[in-house]
CSV table of C-alpha atoms in Angstrom, one decimal:
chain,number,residue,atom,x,y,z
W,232,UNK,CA,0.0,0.0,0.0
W,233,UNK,CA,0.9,3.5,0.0
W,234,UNK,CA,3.3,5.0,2.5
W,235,UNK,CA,3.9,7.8,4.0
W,236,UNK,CA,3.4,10.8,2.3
W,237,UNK,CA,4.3,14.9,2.7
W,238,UNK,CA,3.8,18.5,1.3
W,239,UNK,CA,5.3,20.3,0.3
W,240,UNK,CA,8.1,18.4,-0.5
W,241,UNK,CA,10.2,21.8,-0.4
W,242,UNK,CA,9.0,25.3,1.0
W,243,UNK,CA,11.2,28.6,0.9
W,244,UNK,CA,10.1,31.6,3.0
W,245,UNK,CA,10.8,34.9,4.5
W,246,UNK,CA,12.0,35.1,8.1
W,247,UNK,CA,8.5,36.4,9.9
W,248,UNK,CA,6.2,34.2,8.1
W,249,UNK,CA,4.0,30.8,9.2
W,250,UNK,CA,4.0,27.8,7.6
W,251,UNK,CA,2.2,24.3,7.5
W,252,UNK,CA,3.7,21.2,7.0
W,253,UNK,CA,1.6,18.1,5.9
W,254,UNK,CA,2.1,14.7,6.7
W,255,UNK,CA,-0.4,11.7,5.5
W,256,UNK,CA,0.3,8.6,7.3
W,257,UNK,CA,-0.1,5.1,6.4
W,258,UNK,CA,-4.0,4.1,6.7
W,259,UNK,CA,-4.5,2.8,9.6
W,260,UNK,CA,-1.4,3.9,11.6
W,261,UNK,CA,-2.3,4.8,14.7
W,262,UNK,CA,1.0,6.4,15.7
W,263,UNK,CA,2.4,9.2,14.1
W,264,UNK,CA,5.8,11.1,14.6
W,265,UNK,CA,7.3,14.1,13.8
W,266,UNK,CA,11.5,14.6,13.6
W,267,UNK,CA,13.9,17.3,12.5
W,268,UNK,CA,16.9,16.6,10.6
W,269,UNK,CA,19.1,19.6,10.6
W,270,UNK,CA,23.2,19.4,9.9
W,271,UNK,CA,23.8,20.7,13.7
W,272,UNK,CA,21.6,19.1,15.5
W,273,UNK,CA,20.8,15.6,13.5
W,274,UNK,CA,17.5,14.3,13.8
W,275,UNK,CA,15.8,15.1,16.8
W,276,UNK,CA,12.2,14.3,18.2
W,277,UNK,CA,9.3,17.0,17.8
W,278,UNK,CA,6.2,15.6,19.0
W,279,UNK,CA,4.0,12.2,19.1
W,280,UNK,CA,0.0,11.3,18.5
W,281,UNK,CA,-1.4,8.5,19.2
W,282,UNK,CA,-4.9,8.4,17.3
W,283,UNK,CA,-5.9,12.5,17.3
W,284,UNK,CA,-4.0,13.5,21.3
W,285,UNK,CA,-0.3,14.2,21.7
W,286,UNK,CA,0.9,12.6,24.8
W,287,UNK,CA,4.6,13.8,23.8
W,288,UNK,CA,5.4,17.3,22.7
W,289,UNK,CA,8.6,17.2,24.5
W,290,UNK,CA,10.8,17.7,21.5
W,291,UNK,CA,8.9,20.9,20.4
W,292,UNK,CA,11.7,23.7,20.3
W,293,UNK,CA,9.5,26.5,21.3
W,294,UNK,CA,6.1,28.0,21.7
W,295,UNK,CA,6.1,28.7,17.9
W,296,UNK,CA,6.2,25.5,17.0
W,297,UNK,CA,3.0,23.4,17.5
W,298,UNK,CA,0.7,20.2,15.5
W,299,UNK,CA,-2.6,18.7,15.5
W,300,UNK,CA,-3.8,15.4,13.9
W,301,UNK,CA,-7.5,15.3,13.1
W,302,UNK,CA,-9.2,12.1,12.4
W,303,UNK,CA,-6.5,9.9,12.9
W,304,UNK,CA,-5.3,10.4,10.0
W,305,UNK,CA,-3.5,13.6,8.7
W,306,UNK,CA,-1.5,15.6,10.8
W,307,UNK,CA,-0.1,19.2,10.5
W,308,UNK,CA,2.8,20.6,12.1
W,309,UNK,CA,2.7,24.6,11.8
W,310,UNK,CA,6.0,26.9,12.9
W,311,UNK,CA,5.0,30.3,13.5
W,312,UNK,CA,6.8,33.3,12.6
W,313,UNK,CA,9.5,31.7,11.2
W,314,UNK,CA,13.3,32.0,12.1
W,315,UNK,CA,16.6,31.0,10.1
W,316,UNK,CA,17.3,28.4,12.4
W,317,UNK,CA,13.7,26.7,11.6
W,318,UNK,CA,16.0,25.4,8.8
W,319,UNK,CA,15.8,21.9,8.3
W,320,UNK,CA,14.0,18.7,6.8
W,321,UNK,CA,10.9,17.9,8.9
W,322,UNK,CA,10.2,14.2,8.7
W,323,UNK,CA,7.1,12.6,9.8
W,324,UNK,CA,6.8,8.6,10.5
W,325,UNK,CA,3.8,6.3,11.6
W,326,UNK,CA,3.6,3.6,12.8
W,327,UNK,CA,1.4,0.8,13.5
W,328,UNK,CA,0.7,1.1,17.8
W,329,UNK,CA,2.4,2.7,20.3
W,330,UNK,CA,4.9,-0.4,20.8
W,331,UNK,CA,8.9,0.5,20.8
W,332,UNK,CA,9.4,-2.7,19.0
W,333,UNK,CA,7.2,-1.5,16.1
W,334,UNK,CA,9.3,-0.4,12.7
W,335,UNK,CA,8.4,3.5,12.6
W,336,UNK,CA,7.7,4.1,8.8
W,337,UNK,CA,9.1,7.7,7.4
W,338,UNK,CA,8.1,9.7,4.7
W,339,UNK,CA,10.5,11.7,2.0
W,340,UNK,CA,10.4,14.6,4.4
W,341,UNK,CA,9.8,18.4,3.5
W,342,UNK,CA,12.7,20.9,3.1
W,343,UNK,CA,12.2,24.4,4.8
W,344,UNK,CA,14.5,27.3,3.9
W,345,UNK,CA,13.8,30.0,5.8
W,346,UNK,CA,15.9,32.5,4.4
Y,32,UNK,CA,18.4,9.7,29.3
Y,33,UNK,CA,18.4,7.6,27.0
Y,34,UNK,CA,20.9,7.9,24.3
Y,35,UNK,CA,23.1,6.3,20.9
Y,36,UNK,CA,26.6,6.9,20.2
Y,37,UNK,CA,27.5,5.5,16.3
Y,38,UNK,CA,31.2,5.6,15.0
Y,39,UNK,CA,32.0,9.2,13.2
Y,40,UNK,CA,32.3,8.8,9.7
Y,41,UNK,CA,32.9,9.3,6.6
Y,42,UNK,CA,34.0,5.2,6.3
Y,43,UNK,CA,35.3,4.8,2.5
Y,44,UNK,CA,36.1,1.0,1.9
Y,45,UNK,CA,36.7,-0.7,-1.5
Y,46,UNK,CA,34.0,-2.6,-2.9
Y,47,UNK,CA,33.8,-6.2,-1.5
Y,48,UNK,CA,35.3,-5.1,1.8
Y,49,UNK,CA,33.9,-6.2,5.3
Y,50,UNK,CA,32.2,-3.3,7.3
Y,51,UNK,CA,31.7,-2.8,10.7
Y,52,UNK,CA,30.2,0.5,12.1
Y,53,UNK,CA,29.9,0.6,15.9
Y,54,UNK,CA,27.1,1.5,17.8
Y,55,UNK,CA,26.9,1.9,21.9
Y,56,UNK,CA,23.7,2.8,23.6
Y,57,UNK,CA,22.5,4.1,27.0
Y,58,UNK,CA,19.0,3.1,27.8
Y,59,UNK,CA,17.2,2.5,31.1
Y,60,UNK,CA,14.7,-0.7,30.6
Y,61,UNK,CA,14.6,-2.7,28.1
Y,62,UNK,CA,14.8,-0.5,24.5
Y,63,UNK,CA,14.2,-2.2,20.8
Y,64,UNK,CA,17.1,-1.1,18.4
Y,65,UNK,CA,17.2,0.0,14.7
Y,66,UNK,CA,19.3,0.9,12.1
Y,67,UNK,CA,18.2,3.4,9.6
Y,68,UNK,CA,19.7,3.6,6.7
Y,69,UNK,CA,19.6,7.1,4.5
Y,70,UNK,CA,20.7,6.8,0.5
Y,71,UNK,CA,21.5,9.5,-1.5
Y,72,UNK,CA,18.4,12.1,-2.4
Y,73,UNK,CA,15.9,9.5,-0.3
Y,74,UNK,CA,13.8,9.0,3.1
Y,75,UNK,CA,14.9,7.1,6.0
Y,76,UNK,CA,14.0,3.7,5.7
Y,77,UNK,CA,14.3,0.9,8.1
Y,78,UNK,CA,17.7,-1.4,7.5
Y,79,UNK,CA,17.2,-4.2,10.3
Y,80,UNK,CA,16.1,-4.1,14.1
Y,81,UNK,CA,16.2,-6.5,17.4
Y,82,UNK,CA,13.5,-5.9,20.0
Y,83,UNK,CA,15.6,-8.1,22.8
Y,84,UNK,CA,19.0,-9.0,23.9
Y,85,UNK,CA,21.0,-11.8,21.5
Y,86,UNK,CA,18.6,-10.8,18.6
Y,87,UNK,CA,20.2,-10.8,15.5
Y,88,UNK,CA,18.7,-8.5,12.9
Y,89,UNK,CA,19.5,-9.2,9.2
Y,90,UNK,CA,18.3,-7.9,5.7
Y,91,UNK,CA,20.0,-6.7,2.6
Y,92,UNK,CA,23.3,-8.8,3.4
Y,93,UNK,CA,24.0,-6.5,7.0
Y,94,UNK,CA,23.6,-7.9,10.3
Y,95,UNK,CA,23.5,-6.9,14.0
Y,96,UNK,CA,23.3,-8.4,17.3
Y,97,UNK,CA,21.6,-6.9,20.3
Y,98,UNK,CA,24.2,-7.3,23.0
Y,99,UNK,CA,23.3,-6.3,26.7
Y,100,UNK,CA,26.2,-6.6,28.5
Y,101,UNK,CA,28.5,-4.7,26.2
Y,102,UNK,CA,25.1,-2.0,25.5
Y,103,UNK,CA,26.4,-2.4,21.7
Y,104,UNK,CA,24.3,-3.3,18.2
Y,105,UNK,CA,27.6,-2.8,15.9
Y,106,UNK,CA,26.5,-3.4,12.2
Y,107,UNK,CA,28.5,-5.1,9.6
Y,108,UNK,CA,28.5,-6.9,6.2
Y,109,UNK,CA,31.1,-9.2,4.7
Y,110,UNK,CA,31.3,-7.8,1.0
Y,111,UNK,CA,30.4,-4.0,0.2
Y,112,UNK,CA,28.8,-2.7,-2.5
Y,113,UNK,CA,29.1,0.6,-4.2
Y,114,UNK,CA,24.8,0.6,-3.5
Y,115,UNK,CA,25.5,0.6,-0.3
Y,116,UNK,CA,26.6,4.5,-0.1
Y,117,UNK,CA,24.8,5.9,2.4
Y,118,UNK,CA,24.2,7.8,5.4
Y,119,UNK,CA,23.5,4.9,8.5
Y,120,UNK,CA,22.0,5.8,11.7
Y,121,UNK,CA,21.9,3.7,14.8
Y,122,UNK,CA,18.9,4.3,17.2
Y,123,UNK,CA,16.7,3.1,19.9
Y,124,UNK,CA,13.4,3.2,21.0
Y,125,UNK,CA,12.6,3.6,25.0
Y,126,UNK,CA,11.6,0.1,26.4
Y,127,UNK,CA,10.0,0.8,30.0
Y,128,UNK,CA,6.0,1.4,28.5
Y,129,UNK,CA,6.4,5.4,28.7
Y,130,UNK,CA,4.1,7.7,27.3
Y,131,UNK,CA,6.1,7.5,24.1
Y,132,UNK,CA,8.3,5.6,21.5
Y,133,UNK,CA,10.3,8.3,19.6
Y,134,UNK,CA,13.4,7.0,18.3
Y,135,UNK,CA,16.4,8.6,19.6
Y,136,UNK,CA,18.5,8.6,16.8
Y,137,UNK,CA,22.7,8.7,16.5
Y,138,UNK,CA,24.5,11.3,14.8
Y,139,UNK,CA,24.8,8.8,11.6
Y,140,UNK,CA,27.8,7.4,9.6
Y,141,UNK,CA,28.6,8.3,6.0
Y,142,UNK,CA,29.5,5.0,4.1
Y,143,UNK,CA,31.0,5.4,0.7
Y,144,UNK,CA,31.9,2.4,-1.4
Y,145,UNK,CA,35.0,3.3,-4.2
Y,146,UNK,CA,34.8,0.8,-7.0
């Protein structure tokens, strides 16, 4: 079946501005992460759902940083007035329950610029 | 906390070469281990992964045994290829039933294969 999928796959803004990033999951996934991959700090942990609450948003950054999931399904992770060092490729991953021995699936990421 | 220290890279071998990149972890409980594996302009996908100690996770030629008392899952392969170039990351998922399973993730090894 599909996997995991998310737009844009590359966004450029100003400094200032919001943006949204999209992740679809794979159907049925009831566990969905989002991750940060930047050259200084590697790929770090944002935030967690499991089914449409977040029992984890330990790894958010700051109070400009913040997600929702509706339905189970989608999820959207939206960084407010963004800075330079917002820079990096946000990657989101489901998987199938909340188990650590579960394979977390990823998706191609989405490049932000934020120049 | 918890956390995975992988061998810094680059590593460049010569194809057909035996690799071995180490991995050390700290973990309280009982954590799963992964390795991810990165190539060239695509997501992070899941190489191999053992969910208990002595577990031997294979695919793809590469293996890795889950050793407890040396808190090591060191990955290796008897004969490179120059498809194997890539970007591998050791990590771990939290084993004591927390509120959460995000990977923690090492700081990942650039492999390059010469011909």
């Amino acid at each position: 079946g599909a996997g995991v999928s998310q737009s844009p796959s590359n966004k450029v803004t100003e400094k200032g501005k919001d943006v949204e990033l999209r992740c679809d999951p794979i159907s049925g996934h009831t566990a969905l992460y989002w991750y940060r991959q930047s050259l200084g700090q590697g790929l770090e942990f944002l935030i967690y759902f499991q089914g449409n609450s977040a029992p984890d948003k330990s790894g958010l950054p700051s109070d400009r940083f913040s997600a929702e999931r509706t339905g189970g399904s989608v999820s959207t992770l939206t960084i407010q007035r963004t800075q330079q060092e917002d820079s990096a490729v946000y990657l989101c991953a489901s998987s199938s329950s909340r188990r650590g021995t579960d394979t977390q699936y990823f998706g191609p990421g989405t490049r932000l610029t934020v120049l | 906390g918890d956390s995975v220290t992988q061998m810094e890279g680059p590593v460049t071998l010569s194809e057909e070469a035996f690799l071995t990149i180490n991995c050390t972890y700290t973990a309280t409980g009982y954590p799963s281990l992964f390795w991810y594996v990165q190539y060239p302009g695509e997501g992070l996908q899941l190489l191999l992964k053992a969910t208990k100690a002595d577990d031997k996770g294979s695919n793809k030629g590469f293996e890795a045994t889950y050793r407890k008392e040396t808190t090591s899952f060191h990955l290796e392969k008897g004969s490179v290829q120059v498809s194997d170039s890539a970007v591998y990351f050791c990590a771990l998922t939290g084993g004591y039933g927390g509120a959460t399973n995000k990977l923690i993730f090492g700081t990942g090894t650039l492999l390059a294969v010469q011909p």
